[in-house]
Short mmCIF file of C-alpha atoms in Angstrom, two decimals:
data_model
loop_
_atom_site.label_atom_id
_atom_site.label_comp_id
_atom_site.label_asym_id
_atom_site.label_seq_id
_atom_site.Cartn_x
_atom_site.Cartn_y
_atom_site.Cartn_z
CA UNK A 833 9.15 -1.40 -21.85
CA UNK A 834 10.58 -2.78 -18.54
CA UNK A 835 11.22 -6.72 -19.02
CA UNK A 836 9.84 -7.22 -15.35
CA UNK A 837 7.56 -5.07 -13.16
CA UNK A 838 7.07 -5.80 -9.48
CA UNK A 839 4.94 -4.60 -6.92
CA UNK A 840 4.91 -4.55 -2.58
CA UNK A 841 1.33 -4.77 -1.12
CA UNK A 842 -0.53 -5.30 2.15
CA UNK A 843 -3.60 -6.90 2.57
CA UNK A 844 -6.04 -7.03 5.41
CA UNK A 845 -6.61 -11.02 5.68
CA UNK A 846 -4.88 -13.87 7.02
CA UNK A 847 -1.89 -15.43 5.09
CA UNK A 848 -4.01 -18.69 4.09
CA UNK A 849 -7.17 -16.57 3.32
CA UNK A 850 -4.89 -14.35 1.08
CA UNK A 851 -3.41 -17.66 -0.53
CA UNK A 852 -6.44 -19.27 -0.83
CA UNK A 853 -8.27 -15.96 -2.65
CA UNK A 854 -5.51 -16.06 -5.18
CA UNK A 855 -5.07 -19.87 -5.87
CA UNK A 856 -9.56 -19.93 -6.47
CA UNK A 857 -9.55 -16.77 -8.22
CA UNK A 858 -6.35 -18.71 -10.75
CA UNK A 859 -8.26 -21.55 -10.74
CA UNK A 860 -11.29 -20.00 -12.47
CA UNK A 861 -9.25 -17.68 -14.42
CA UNK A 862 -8.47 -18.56 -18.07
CA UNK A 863 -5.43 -16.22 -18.29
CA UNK A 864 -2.87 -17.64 -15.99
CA UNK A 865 -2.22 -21.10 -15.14
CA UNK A 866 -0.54 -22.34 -10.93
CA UNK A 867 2.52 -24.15 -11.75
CA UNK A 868 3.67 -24.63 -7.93
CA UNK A 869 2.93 -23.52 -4.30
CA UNK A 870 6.08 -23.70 -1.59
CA UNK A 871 6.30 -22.50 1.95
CA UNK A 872 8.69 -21.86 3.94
CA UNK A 873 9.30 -19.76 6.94
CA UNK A 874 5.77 -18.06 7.04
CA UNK A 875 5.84 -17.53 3.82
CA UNK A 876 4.12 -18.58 0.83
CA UNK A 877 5.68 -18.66 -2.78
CA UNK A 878 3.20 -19.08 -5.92
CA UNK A 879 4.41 -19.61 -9.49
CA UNK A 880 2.08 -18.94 -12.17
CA UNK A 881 2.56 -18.73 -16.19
CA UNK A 882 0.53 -16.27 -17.96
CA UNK A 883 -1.27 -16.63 -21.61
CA UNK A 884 0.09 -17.02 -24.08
CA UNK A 885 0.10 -13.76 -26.18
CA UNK A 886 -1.08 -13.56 -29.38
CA UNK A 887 1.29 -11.04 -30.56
CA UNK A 888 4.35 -12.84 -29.49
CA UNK A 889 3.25 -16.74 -29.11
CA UNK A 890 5.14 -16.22 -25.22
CA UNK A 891 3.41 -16.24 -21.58
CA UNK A 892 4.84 -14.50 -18.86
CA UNK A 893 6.80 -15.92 -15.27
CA UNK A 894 4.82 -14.84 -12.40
CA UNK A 895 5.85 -14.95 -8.96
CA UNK A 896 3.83 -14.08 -5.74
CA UNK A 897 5.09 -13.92 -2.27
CA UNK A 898 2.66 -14.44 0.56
CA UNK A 899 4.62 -13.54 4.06
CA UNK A 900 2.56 -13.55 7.64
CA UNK A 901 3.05 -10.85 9.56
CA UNK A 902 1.75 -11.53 12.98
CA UNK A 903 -1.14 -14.27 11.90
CA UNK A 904 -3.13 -11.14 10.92
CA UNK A 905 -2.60 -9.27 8.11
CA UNK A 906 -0.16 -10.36 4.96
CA UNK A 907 2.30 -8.20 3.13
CA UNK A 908 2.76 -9.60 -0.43
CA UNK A 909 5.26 -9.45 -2.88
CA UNK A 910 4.19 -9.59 -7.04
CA UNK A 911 7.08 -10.09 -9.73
CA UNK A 912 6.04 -10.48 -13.31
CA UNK A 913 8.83 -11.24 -15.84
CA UNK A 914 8.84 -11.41 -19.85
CA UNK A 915 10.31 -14.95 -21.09
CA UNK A 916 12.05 -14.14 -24.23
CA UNK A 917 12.99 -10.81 -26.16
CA UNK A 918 10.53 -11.50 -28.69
CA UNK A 919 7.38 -10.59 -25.59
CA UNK A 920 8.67 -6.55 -26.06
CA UNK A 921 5.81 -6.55 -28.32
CA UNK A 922 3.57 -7.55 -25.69
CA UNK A 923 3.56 -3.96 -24.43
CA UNK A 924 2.19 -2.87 -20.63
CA UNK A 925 1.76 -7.18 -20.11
CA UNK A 926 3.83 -7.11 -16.63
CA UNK A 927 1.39 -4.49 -15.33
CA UNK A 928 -1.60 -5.66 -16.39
CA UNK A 929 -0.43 -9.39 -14.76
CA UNK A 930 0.23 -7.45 -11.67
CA UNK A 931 -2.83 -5.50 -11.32
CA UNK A 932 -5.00 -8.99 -12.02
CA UNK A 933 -3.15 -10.63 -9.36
CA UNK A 934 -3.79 -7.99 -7.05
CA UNK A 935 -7.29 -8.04 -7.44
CA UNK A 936 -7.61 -11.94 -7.26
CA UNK A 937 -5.67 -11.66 -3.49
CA UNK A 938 -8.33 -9.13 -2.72
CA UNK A 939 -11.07 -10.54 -3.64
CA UNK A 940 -12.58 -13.72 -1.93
CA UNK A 941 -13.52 -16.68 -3.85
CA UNK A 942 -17.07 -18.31 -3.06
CA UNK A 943 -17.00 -20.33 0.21
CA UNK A 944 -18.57 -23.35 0.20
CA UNK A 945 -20.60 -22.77 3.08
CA UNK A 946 -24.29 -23.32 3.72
CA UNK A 947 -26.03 -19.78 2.54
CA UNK A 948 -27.63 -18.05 5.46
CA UNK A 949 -25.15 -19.37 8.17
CA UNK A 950 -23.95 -17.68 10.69
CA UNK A 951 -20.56 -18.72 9.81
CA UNK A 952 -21.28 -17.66 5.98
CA UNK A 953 -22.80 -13.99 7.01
CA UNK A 954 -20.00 -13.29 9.03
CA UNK A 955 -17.56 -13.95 5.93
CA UNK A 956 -19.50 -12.30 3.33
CA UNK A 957 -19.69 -9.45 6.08
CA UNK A 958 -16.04 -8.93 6.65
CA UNK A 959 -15.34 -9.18 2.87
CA UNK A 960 -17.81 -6.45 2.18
CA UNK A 961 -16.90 -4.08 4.61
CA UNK A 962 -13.33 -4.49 3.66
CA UNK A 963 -14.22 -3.66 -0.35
CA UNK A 964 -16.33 -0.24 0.96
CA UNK A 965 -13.50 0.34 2.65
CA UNK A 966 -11.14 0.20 -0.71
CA UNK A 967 -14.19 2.10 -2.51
CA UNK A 968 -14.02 5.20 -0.33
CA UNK A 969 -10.61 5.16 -0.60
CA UNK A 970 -9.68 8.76 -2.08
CA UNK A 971 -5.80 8.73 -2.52
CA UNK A 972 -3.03 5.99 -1.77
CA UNK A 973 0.41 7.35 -1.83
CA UNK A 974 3.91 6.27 -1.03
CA UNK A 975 5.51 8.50 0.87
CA UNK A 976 8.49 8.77 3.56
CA UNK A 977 7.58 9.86 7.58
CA UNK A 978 9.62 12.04 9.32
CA UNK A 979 7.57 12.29 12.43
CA UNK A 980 4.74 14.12 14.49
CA UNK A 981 2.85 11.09 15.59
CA UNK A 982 3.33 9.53 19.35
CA UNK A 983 2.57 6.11 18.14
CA UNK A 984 5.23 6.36 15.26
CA UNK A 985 8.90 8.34 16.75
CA UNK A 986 11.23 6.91 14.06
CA UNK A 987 11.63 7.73 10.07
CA UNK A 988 9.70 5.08 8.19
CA UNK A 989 8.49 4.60 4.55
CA UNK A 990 5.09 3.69 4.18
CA UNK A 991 1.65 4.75 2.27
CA UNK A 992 -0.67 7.54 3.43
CA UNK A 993 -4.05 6.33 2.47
CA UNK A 994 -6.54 9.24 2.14
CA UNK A 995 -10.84 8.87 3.43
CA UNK A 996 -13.44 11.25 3.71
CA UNK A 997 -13.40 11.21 7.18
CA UNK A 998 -9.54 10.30 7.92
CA UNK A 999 -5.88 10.07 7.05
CA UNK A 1000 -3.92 6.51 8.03
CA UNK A 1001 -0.38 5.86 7.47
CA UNK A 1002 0.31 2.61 7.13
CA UNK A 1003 3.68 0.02 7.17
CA UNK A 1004 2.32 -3.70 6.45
CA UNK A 1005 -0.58 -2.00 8.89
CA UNK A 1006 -1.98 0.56 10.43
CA UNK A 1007 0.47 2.47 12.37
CA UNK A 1008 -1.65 5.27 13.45
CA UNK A 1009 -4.73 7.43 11.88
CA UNK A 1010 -5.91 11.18 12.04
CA UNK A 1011 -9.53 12.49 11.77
CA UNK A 1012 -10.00 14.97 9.19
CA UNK A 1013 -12.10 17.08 11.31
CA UNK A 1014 -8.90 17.07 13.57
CA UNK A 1015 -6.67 18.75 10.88
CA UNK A 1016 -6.06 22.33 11.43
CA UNK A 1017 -3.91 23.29 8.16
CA UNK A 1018 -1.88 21.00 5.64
CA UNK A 1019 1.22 22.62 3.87
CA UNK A 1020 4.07 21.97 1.27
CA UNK A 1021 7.23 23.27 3.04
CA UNK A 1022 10.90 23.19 2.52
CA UNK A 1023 13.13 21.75 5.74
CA UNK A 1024 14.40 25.76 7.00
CA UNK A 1025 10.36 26.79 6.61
CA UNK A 1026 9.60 23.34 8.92
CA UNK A 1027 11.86 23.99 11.56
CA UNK A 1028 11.19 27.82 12.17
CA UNK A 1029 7.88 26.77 12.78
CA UNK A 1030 8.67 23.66 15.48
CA UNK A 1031 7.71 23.57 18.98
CA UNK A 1032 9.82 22.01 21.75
CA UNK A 1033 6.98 19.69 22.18
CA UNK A 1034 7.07 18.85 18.74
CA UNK A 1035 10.76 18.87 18.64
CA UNK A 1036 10.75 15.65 20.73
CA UNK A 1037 8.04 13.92 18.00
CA UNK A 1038 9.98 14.61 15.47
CA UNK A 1039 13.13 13.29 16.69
CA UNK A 1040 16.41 13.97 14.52
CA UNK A 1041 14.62 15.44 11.97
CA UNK A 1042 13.80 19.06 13.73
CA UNK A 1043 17.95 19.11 13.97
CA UNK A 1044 18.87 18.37 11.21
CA UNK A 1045 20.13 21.21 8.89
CA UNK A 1046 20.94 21.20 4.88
CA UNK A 1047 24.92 21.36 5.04
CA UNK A 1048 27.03 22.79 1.99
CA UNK A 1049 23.62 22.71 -0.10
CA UNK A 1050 20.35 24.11 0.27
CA UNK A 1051 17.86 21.69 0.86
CA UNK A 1052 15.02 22.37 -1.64
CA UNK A 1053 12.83 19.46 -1.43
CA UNK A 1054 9.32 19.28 -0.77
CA UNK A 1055 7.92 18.56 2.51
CA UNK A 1056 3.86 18.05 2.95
CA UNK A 1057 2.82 18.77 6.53
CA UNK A 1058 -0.59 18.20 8.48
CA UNK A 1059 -1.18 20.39 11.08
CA UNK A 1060 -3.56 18.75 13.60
CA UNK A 1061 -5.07 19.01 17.22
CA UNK A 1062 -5.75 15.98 19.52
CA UNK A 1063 -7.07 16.06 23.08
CA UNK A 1064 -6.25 20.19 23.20
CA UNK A 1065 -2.30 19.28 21.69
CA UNK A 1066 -1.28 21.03 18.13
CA UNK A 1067 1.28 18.60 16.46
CA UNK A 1068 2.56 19.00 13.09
CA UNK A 1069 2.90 15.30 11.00
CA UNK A 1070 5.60 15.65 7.99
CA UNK A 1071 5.86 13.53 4.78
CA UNK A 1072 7.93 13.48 1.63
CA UNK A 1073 6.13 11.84 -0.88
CA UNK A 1074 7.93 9.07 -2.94
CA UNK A 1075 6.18 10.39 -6.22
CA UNK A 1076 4.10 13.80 -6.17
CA UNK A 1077 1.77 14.53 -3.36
CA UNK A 1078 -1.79 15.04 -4.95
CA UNK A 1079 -4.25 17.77 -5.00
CA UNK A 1080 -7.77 18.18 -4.45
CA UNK A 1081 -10.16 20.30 -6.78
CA UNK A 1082 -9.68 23.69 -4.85
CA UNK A 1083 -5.09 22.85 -4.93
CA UNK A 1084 -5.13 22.25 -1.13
CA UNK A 1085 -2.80 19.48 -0.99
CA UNK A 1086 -4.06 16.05 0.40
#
């Protein structure tokens, strides 16, 4: 068992509508307990002790960082850490800390607004079209970008999140997005197989990456590309997926 477990996230609100979701949702919570709140430099740090286990009479040091990116959006930062040596009997605690915290910065305490406002319809709206959102959500997964997109011409690591109706990468946010009904073909490829099949056109998209060629070894690693059309133009996006990219029902790769 790891003695700490952290976690990156984004998250569609503000940076003091993020803070205040998570210092409410603590608040009401009879697990963990605020110890301080600091800010500095757009960013928010949150300490927080967890309960004390039962198994090993220890909590657990939690730290969240809030940062504001562009008074919009908020990318945070989640580090849960065992006290003492006696907690390794407190087994999976860092990721179940982790996954609570998450859902308290997600989810929107009660305002205290007057029900039936305009001002109160318009929150509850945003906050429930942002949780459908999460719901239809089919697959989330880390993955590096090599290219294909004109809004995105440099490598980047990021998530592809996976909908019913599109694909989005995202880095903090939304960098660019592809309709599924768009998508011609979607393949696992190695590098040599990729750039046989590249187009001048998509040659410039793609940057270094359609030059660059496995040296003294054979490069064997596992490429997923989306073959798409937009506005009458074929272009071929390429990931490598930090962990394993996943499959659907029929094994056509997401």
């Amino acid at each position: 068992m790891a003695k700490s477990e952290k976690k990156n996230i984004n998250i569609d609100f503000p940076i003091e509508e993020t803070k205040d979701n998570l210092i409410k949702n603590i608040q009401k919570s009879n697990k963990f307990t605020l110890q301080n709140i600091m800010f500095d430099n757009n960013e928010y740090t949150i300490l927080i002790d967890g309960e004390k286990s039962a198994k090993s009479g220890k909590g657990e040091s939690i730290e969240v960082k809030i940062k504001d990116i562009n008074g919009l959006y908020s990318f945070i930062h989640i580090k849960s850490e065992l006290k003492s040596r006696i907690q390794q009997y407190d087994w999976n605690i860092n990721n179940e800390n982790i996954d609570m915290i998450e859902s308290f910065l997600r989810n929107s305490y009660e305002y205290e607004a007057n029900p039936g406002t305009e001002n109160e319809k318009a929150i509850m709206g945003k906050y429930k079209s942002y949780a459908e959102k999460i719901k239809s959500q089919l697959a989330s997964v880390p993955c590096m970008y090599y290219g294909g997109h004109e809004n995105l011409t440099n490598e980047a690591q990021g998530t592809l999140n996976v909908y019913p109706d599109k694909l989005e990468f995202v880095i903090i946010r939304k960098q660019f997005e592809i309709p599924i009904s768009s998508i011609i073909n979607n393949e696992i490829m190695h590098q040599e197989q990729i750039t046989q099949r590249l187009t001048a056109t998509r040659m410039v998209l793609l940057g270094g990456f359609s030059l660059a060629a496995p040296k003294k070894k054979t490069n064997v690693s596992n490429y997923l590309t989306i073959e798409y059309e937009d506005r009458g133009v074929r272009s071929m996006l390429i990931f490598k997926g930090v962990s394993s990219f996943l499959k659907t029902e029929n094994n056509a790769t997401i």
